[in-house]
Short mmCIF file of C-alpha atoms in Angstrom, two decimals:
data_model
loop_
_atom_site.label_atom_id
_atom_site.label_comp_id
_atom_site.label_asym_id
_atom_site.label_seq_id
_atom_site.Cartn_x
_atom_site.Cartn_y
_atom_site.Cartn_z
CA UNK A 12 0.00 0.00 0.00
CA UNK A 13 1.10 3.06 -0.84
CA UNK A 14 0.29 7.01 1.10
CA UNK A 15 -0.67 9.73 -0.51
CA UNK A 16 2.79 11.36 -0.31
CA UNK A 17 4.05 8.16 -1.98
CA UNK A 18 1.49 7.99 -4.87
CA UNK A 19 2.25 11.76 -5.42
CA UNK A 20 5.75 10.96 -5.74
CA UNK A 21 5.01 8.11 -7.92
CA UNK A 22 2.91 10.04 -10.52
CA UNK A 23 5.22 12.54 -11.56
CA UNK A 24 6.66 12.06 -14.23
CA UNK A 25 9.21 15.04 -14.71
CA UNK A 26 11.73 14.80 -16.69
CA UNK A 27 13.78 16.31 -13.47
CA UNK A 28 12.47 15.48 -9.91
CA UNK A 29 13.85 16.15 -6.98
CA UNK A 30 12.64 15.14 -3.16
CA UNK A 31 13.22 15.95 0.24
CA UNK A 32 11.60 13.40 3.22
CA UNK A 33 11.66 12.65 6.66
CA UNK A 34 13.81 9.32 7.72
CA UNK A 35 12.16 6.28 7.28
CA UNK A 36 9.55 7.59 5.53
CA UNK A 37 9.74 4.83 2.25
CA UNK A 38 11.57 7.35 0.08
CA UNK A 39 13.87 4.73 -1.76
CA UNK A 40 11.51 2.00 -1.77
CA UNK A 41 8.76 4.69 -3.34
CA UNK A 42 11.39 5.40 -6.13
CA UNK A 43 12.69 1.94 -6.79
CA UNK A 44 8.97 1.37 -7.42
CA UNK A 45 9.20 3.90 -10.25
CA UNK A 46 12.17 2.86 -11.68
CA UNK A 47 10.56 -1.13 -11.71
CA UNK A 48 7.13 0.20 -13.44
CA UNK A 49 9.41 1.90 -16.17
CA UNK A 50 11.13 -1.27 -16.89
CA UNK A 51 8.17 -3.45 -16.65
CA UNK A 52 6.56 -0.53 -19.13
CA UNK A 53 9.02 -1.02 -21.64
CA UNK A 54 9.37 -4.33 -22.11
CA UNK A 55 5.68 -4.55 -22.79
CA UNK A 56 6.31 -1.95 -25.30
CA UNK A 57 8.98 -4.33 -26.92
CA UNK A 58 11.67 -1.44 -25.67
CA UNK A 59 14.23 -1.40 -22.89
CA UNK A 60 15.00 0.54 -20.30
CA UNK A 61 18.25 1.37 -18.19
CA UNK A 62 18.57 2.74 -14.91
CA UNK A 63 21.44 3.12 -12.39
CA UNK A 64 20.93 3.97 -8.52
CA UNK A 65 24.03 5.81 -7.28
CA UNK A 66 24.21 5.63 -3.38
CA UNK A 67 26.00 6.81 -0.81
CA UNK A 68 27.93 3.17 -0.06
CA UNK A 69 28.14 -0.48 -1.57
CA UNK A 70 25.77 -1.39 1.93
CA UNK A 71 23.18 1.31 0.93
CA UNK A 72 23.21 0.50 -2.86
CA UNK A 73 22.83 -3.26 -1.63
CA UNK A 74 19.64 -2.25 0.57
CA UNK A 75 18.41 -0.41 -2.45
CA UNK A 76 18.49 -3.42 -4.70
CA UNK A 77 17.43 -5.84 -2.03
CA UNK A 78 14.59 -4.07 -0.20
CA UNK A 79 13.73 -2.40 -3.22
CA UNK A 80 13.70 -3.42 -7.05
CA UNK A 81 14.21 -7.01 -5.88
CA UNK A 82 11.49 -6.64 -3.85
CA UNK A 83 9.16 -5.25 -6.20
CA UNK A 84 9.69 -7.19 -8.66
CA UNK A 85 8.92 -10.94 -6.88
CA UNK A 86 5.75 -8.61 -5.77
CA UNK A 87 4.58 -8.69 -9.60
CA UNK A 88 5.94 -11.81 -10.17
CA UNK A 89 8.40 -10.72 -12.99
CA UNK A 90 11.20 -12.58 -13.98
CA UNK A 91 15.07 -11.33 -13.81
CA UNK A 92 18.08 -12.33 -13.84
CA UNK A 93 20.89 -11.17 -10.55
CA UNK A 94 24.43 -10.19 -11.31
CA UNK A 95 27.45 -8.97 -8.82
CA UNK A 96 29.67 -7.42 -10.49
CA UNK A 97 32.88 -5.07 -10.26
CA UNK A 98 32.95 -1.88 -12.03
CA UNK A 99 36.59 -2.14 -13.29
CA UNK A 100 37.02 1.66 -13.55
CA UNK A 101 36.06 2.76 -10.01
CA UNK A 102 36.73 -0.56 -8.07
CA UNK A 103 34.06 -0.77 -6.74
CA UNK A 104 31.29 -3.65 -7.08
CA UNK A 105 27.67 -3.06 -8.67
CA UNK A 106 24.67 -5.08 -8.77
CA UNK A 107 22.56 -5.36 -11.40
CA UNK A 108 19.16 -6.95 -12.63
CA UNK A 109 17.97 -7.84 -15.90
CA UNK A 110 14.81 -8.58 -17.38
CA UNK A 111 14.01 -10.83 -20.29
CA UNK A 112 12.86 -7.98 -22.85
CA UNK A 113 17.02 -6.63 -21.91
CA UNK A 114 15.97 -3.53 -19.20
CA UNK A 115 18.53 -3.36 -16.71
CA UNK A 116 18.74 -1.83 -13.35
CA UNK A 117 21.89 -1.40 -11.66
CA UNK A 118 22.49 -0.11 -8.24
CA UNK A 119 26.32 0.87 -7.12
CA UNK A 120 28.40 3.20 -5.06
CA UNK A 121 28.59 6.83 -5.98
CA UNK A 122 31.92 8.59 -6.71
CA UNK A 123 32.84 10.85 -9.73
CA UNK A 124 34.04 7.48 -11.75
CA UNK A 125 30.73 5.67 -11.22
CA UNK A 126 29.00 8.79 -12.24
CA UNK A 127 30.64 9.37 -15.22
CA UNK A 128 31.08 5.48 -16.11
CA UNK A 129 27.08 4.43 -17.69
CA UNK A 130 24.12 6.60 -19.80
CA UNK A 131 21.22 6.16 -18.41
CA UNK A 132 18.39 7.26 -16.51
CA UNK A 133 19.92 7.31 -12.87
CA UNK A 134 18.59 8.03 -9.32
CA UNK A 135 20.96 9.68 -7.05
CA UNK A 136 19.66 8.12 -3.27
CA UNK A 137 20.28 10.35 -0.32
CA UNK A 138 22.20 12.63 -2.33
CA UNK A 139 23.21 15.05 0.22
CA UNK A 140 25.43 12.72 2.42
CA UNK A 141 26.79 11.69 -0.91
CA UNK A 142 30.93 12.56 -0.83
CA UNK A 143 31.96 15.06 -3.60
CA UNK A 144 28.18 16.22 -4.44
CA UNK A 145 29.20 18.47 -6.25
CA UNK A 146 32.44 16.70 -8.15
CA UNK A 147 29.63 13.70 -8.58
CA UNK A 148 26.82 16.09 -10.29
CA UNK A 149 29.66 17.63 -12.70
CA UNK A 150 30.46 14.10 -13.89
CA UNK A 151 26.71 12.93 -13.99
CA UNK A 152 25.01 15.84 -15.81
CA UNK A 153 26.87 15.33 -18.83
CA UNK A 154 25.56 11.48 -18.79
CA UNK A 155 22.03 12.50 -18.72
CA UNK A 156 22.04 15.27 -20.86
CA UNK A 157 20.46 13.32 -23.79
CA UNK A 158 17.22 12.87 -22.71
CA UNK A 159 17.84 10.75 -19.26
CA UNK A 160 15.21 11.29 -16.66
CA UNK A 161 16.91 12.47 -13.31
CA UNK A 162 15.58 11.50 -9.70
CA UNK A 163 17.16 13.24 -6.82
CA UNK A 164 15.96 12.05 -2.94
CA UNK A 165 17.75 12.62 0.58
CA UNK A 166 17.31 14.05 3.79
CA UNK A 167 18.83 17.55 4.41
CA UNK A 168 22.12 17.36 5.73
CA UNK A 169 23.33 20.79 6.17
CA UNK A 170 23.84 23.53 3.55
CA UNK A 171 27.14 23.15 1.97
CA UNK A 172 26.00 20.30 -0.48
CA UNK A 173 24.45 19.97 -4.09
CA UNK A 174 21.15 18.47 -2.76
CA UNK A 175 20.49 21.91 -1.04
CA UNK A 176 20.98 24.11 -4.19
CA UNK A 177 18.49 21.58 -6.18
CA UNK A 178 15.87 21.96 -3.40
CA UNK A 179 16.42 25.84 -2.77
CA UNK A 180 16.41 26.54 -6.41
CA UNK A 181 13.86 28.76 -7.76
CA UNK A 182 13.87 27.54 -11.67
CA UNK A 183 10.88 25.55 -13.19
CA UNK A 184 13.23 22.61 -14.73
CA UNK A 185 12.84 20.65 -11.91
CA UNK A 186 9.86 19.34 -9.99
CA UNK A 187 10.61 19.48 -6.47
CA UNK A 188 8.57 17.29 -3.58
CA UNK A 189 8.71 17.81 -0.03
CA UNK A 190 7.38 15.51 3.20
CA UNK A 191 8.03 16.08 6.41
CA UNK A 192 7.36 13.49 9.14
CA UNK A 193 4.05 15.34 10.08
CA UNK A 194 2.62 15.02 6.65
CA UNK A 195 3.57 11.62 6.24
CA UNK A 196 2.37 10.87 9.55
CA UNK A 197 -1.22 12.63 8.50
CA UNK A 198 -1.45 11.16 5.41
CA UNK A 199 -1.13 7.38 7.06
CA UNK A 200 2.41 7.03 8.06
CA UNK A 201 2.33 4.83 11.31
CA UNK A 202 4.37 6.60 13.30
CA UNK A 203 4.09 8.13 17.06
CA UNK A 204 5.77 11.67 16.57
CA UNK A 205 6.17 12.20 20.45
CA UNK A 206 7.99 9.06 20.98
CA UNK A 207 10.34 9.66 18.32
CA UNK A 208 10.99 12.92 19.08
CA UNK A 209 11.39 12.09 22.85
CA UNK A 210 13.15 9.21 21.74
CA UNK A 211 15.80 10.82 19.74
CA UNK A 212 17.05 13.19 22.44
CA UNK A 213 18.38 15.52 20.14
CA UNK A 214 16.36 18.90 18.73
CA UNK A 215 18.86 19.87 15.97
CA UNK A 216 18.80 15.98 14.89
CA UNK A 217 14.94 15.72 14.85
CA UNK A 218 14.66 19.75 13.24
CA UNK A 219 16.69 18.83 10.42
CA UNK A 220 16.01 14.86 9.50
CA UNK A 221 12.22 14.87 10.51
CA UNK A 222 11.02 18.21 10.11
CA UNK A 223 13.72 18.70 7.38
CA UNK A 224 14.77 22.21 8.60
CA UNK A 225 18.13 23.02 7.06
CA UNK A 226 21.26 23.05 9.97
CA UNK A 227 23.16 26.36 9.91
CA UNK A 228 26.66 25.10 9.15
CA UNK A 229 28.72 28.10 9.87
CA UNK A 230 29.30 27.42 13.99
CA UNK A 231 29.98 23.65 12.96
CA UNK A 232 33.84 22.85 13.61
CA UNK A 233 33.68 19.94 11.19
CA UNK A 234 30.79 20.47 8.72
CA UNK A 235 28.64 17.25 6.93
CA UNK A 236 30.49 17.58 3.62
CA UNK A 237 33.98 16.69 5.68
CA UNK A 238 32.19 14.13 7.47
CA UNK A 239 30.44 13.24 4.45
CA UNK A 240 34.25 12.92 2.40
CA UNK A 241 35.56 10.48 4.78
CA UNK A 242 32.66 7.91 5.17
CA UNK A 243 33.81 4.39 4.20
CA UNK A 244 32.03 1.25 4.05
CA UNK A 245 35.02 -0.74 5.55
CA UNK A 246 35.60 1.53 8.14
CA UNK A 247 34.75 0.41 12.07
CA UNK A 248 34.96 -3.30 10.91
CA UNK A 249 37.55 -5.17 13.23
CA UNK A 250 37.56 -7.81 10.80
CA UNK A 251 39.58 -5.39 8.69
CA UNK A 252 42.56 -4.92 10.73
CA UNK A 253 45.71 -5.29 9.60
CA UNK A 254 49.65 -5.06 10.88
CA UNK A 255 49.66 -0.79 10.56
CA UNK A 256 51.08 0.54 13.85
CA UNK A 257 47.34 1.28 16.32
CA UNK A 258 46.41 4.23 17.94
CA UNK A 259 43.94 4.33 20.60
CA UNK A 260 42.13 7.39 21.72
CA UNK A 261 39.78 7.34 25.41
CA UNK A 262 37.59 9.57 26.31
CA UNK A 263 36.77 8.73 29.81
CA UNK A 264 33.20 9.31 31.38
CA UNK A 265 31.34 7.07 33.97
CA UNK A 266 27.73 8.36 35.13
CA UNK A 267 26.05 10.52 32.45
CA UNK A 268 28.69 10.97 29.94
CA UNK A 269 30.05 8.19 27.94
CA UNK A 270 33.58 6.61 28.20
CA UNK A 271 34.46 5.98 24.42
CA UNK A 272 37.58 3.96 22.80
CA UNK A 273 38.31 4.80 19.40
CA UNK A 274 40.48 2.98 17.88
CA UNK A 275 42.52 3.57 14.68
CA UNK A 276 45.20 2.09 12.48
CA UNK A 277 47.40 3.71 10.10
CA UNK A 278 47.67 2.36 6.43
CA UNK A 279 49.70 4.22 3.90
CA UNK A 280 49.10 7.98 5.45
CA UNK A 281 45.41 7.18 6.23
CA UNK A 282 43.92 6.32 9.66
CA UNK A 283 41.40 3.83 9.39
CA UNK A 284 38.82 3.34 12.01
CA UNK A 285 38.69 -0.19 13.33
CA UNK A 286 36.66 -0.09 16.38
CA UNK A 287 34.49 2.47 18.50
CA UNK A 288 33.57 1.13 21.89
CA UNK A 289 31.07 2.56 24.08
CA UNK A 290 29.98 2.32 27.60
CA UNK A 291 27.95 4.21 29.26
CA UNK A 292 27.31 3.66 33.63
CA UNK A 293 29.99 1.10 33.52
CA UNK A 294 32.01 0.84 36.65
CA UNK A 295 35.78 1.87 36.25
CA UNK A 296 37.38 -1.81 37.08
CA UNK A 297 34.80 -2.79 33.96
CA UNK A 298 36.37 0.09 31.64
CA UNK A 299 39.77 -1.09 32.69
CA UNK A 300 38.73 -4.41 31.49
CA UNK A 301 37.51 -4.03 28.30
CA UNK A 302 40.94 -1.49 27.48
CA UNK A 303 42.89 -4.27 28.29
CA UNK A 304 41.03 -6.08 26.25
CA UNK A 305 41.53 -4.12 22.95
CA UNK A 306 44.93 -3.35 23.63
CA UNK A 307 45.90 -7.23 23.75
CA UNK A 308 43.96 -7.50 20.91
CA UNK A 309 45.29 -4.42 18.72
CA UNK A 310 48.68 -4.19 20.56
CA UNK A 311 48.62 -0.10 20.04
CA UNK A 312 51.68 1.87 19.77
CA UNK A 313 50.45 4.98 21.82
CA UNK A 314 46.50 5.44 23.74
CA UNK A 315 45.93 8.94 24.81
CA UNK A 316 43.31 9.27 27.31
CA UNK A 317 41.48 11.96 28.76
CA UNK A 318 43.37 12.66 32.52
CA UNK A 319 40.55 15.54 33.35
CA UNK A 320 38.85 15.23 36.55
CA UNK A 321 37.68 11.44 37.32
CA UNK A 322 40.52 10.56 34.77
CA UNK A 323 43.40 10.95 36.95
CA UNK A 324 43.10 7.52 38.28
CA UNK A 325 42.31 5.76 34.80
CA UNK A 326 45.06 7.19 33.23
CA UNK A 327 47.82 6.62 36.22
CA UNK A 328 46.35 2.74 36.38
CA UNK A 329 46.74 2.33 32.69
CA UNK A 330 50.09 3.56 32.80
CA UNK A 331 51.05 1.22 35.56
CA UNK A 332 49.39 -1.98 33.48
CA UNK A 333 51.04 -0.36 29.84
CA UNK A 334 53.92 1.96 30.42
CA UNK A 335 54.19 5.45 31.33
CA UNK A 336 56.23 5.72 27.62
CA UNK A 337 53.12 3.85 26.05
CA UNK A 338 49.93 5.85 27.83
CA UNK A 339 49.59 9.82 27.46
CA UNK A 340 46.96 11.52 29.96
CA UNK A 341 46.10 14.75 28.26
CA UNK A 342 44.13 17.39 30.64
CA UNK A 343 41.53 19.21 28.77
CA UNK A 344 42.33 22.70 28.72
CA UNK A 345 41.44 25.10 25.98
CA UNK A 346 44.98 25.05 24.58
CA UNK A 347 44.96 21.52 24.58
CA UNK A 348 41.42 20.83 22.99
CA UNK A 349 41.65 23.51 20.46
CA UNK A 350 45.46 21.93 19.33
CA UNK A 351 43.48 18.14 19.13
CA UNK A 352 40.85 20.09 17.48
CA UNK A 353 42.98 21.92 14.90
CA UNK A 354 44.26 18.32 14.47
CA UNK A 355 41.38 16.18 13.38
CA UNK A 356 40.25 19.07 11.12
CA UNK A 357 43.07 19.40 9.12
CA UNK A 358 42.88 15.33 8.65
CA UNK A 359 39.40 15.37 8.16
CA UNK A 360 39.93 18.19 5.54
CA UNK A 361 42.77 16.50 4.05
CA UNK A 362 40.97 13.23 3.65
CA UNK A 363 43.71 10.91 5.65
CA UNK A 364 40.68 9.39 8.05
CA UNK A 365 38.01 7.04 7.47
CA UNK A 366 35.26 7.01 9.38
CA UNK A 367 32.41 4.26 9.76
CA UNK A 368 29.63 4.81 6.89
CA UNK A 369 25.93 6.42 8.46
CA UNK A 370 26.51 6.10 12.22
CA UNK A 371 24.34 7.87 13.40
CA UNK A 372 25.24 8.58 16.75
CA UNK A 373 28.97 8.99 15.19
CA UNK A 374 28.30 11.73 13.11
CA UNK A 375 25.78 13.81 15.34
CA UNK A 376 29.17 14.00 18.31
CA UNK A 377 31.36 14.92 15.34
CA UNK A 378 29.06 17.59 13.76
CA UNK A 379 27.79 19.19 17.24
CA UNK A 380 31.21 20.25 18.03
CA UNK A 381 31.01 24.42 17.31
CA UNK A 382 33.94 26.84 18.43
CA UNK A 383 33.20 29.73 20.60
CA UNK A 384 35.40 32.84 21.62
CA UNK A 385 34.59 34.13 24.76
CA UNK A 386 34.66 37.78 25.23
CA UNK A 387 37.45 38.02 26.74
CA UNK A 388 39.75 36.15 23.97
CA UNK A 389 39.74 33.02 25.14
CA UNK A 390 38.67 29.68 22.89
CA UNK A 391 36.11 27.02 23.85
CA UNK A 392 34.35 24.00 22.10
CA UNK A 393 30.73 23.57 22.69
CA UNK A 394 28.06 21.25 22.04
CA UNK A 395 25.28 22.75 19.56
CA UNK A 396 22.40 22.03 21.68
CA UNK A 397 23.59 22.21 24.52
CA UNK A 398 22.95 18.39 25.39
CA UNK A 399 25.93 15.84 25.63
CA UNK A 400 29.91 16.31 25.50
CA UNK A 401 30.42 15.07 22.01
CA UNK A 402 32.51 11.58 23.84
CA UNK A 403 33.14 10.24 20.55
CA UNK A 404 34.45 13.21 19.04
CA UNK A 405 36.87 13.73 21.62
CA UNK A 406 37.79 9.89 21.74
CA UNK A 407 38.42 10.56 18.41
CA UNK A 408 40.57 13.41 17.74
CA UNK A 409 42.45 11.93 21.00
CA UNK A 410 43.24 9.12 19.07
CA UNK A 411 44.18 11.34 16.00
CA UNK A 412 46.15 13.43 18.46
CA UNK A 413 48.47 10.12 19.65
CA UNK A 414 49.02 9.10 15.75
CA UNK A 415 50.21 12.58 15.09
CA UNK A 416 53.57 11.50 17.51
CA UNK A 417 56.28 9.48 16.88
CA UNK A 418 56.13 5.60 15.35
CA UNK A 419 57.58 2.80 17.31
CA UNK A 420 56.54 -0.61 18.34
CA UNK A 421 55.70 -1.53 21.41
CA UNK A 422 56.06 -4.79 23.30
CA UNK A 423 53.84 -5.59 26.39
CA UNK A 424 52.89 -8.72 28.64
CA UNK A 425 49.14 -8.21 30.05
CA UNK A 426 48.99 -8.05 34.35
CA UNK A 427 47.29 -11.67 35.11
CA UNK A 428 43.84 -11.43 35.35
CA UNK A 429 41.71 -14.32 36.62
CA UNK A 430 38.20 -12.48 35.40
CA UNK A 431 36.63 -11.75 32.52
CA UNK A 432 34.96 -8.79 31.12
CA UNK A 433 31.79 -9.74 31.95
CA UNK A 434 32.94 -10.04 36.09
CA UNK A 435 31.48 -7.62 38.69
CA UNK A 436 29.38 -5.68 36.12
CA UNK A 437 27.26 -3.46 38.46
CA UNK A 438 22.97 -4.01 37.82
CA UNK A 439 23.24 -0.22 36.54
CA UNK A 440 26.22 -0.76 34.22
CA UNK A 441 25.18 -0.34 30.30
CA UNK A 442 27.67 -1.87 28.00
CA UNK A 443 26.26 -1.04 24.04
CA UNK A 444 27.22 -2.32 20.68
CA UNK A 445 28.07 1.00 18.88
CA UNK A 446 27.30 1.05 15.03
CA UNK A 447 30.43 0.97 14.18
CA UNK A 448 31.41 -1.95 15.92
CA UNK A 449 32.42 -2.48 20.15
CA UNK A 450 30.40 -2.89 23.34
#
């Protein structure tokens, strides 16, 4: 069953169409549905059609094919045939379906290459968190120039991207849609707004994704298009690990903030992240568990941990178990925060980071960080909002800031321990899987 919003959607059939909706609101499946009909349309015209579905990561572009045009098409029974392929030019791998009359539909990762590599009609899903919008839409317009039909769908995600010149635009070439989560709620979305929103815990996050109100960038210390750049699909997998030297960054926290491990590996002149743990009400004999735990797993070269207030003891403890030589406390000053600041930025800008792909929780710490100077000259980092300390940003750019030292390796023997990590876990302790990988 489709809403009203959906069928809307569905009956336009503009050459150029671009829309903005709330999360979860069936915006991919709603378009995969139109690129199916077309294809179904032309084979029983004795024609073919071709489309390509450029999203924001090979996990995405999978989700688009699987919950989407595969879906659709077992609904009306049509036969296809399923291909895995890689696209030799980007390296990357597509997937692709094709019906008997020859209409294909192929769904891959979007970069510049990708973009530039087929002619077809295309659909460009969740553009705005795409990386290089801009560098992607001056390879793709080209493509479609002869006659394609374009579709264009995201959530906002800030100002600096192409998604938010397409929907701000004032011309008549494109047909432009827009559904928030109250009119998708009033037009039969199932939804409970007040639990969401209550839910979610975070006004800027529900302003912009649900009520699709666009974010002032400017006060942003790292904006969505850097965060956006440095995305990766094999990012936060353990799995992926290799023998790079391993930094480890921990921000420490115990009652309402979090304590956060990020940990990161170097490979070429790009740090890779291979694990975010979180834990949030954990007691500190737990946290000192599970960090000795990932360090005889990872065997870092340098952790740098947060030594403010409650962190004196952490630190001095995990110098004890790991060397003094091996463990950096770092008190968070302004000087110091605004140096590990001016740190992560210039990596993020320069691209040498990789960051798990559409955590959410990941890139609200890293995007609520804003830099303030006080009247009287003096620098601070808040939190837009107001709510929360950004843990994993700081976990993070303490982990960038141990990386940026010396390289050497380090040899260590782990303290006996006769308990696991699961021993003496208080009843109030909360130990979460992140998205990205950890507790």
């Amino acid at each position: 069953m489709l809403y009203p919003y959906q069928r809307k959607w569905l009956a336009d059939q503009s050459r150029f169409k671009v829309g903005m909706f709330a999360r979860q609101t069936g915006k991919t499946f709603t378009t995969t549905l139109e690129l199916v009909l077309d294809c179904l349309r032309a084979e029983a015209e004795g024609k073919r059609a071709r489309w390509v579905i450029l999203s924001r990561g090979e996990r995405q572009a999978r989700e688009a094919m699987e919950e989407g045009v595969k879906q659709h098409l077992k609904a009306v029974q049509a036969a296809f045939e399923y291909l895995e392929l890689e696209h030799e030019e980007a390296k990357v791998k597509s997937l692709e379906v094709t019906l008997p009359g020859g209409s294909r539909i192929t769904a891959l990762p979007a970069n510049p290459d990708t973009a530039r590599g087929f002619s077809a009609n295309v659909f460009l899903d969740e553009f705005a968190f795409h990386a290089d919008s801009r560098k992607i839409w001056m390879a793709l317009f080209p493509v479609i120039s002869a006659g394609w039909k374009l579709r264009v769908v995201s959530t906002p995600n800030g100002k600096g991207n192409k998604f938010y010149e397409l929907m701000t635009g004032e011309d008549a070439a494109w047909s432009r849609h827009t559904v928030d989560i109250y009119q998708a709620v009033a037009d039969g979305l199932p939804r409970n707004v007040d639990e969401l929103r209550t839910g979610l815990k975070d006004e800027d996050a529900w302003s912009q994704e649900f009520e699709l109100n666009w974010l002032d960038e400017a006060s942003a210390w790292l904006s969505y298009d850097l965060i956006n750049a440095v995305e990766h699909d094999s990012a936060g997998d353990p799995a992926t690990a290799g023998s790079g030297p391993i930094y480890i960054g921990n921000d420490i926290g115990r009652k309402k903030d979090l304590w956060v491990a990020w940990v990161w590996e170097r490979v070429g002149d790009v740090l890779w992240t291979r694990e975010v743990v979180t834990l949030k009400r954990a007691t500190f004999r737990v946290q000192d568990q599970v960090l000795d735990e990932l360090v005889t797993k990872y065997n870092p070269v340098r952790i740098c941990m947060d030594q403010t207030g409650m962190g004196e003891k952490p630190v001095e403890d995990a110098q004890h178990r790991y060397g003094a030589m091996r463990v950096e406390g770092v008190m968070f000053t302004g000087d110091s925060k605004q140096h590990m600041a001016n740190l992560a930025k210039e990596a993020f800008e320069d691209r040498k980071v990789r960051i798990p792909l559409g955590d959410d929780a990941i890139r609200a710490d890293l995007h609520s960080l804003k830099k303030v100077t006080t009247p009287a000259g003096n620098v601070r980092f808040d939190v837009e909002g107001g709510d929360g300390h950004a843990d994993r940003a700081w976990a993070a750019f303490l982990g960038i800031y141990a990386a940026s030292g010396p390289t050497w390796k380090a040899e260590w023997t782990p303290a006996p321990s006769a308990k696991s990590q699961w021993d003496d876990i208080d009843d109030d302790s909360d130990i979460g899987y992140s998205g990205s990988g950890g507790w």
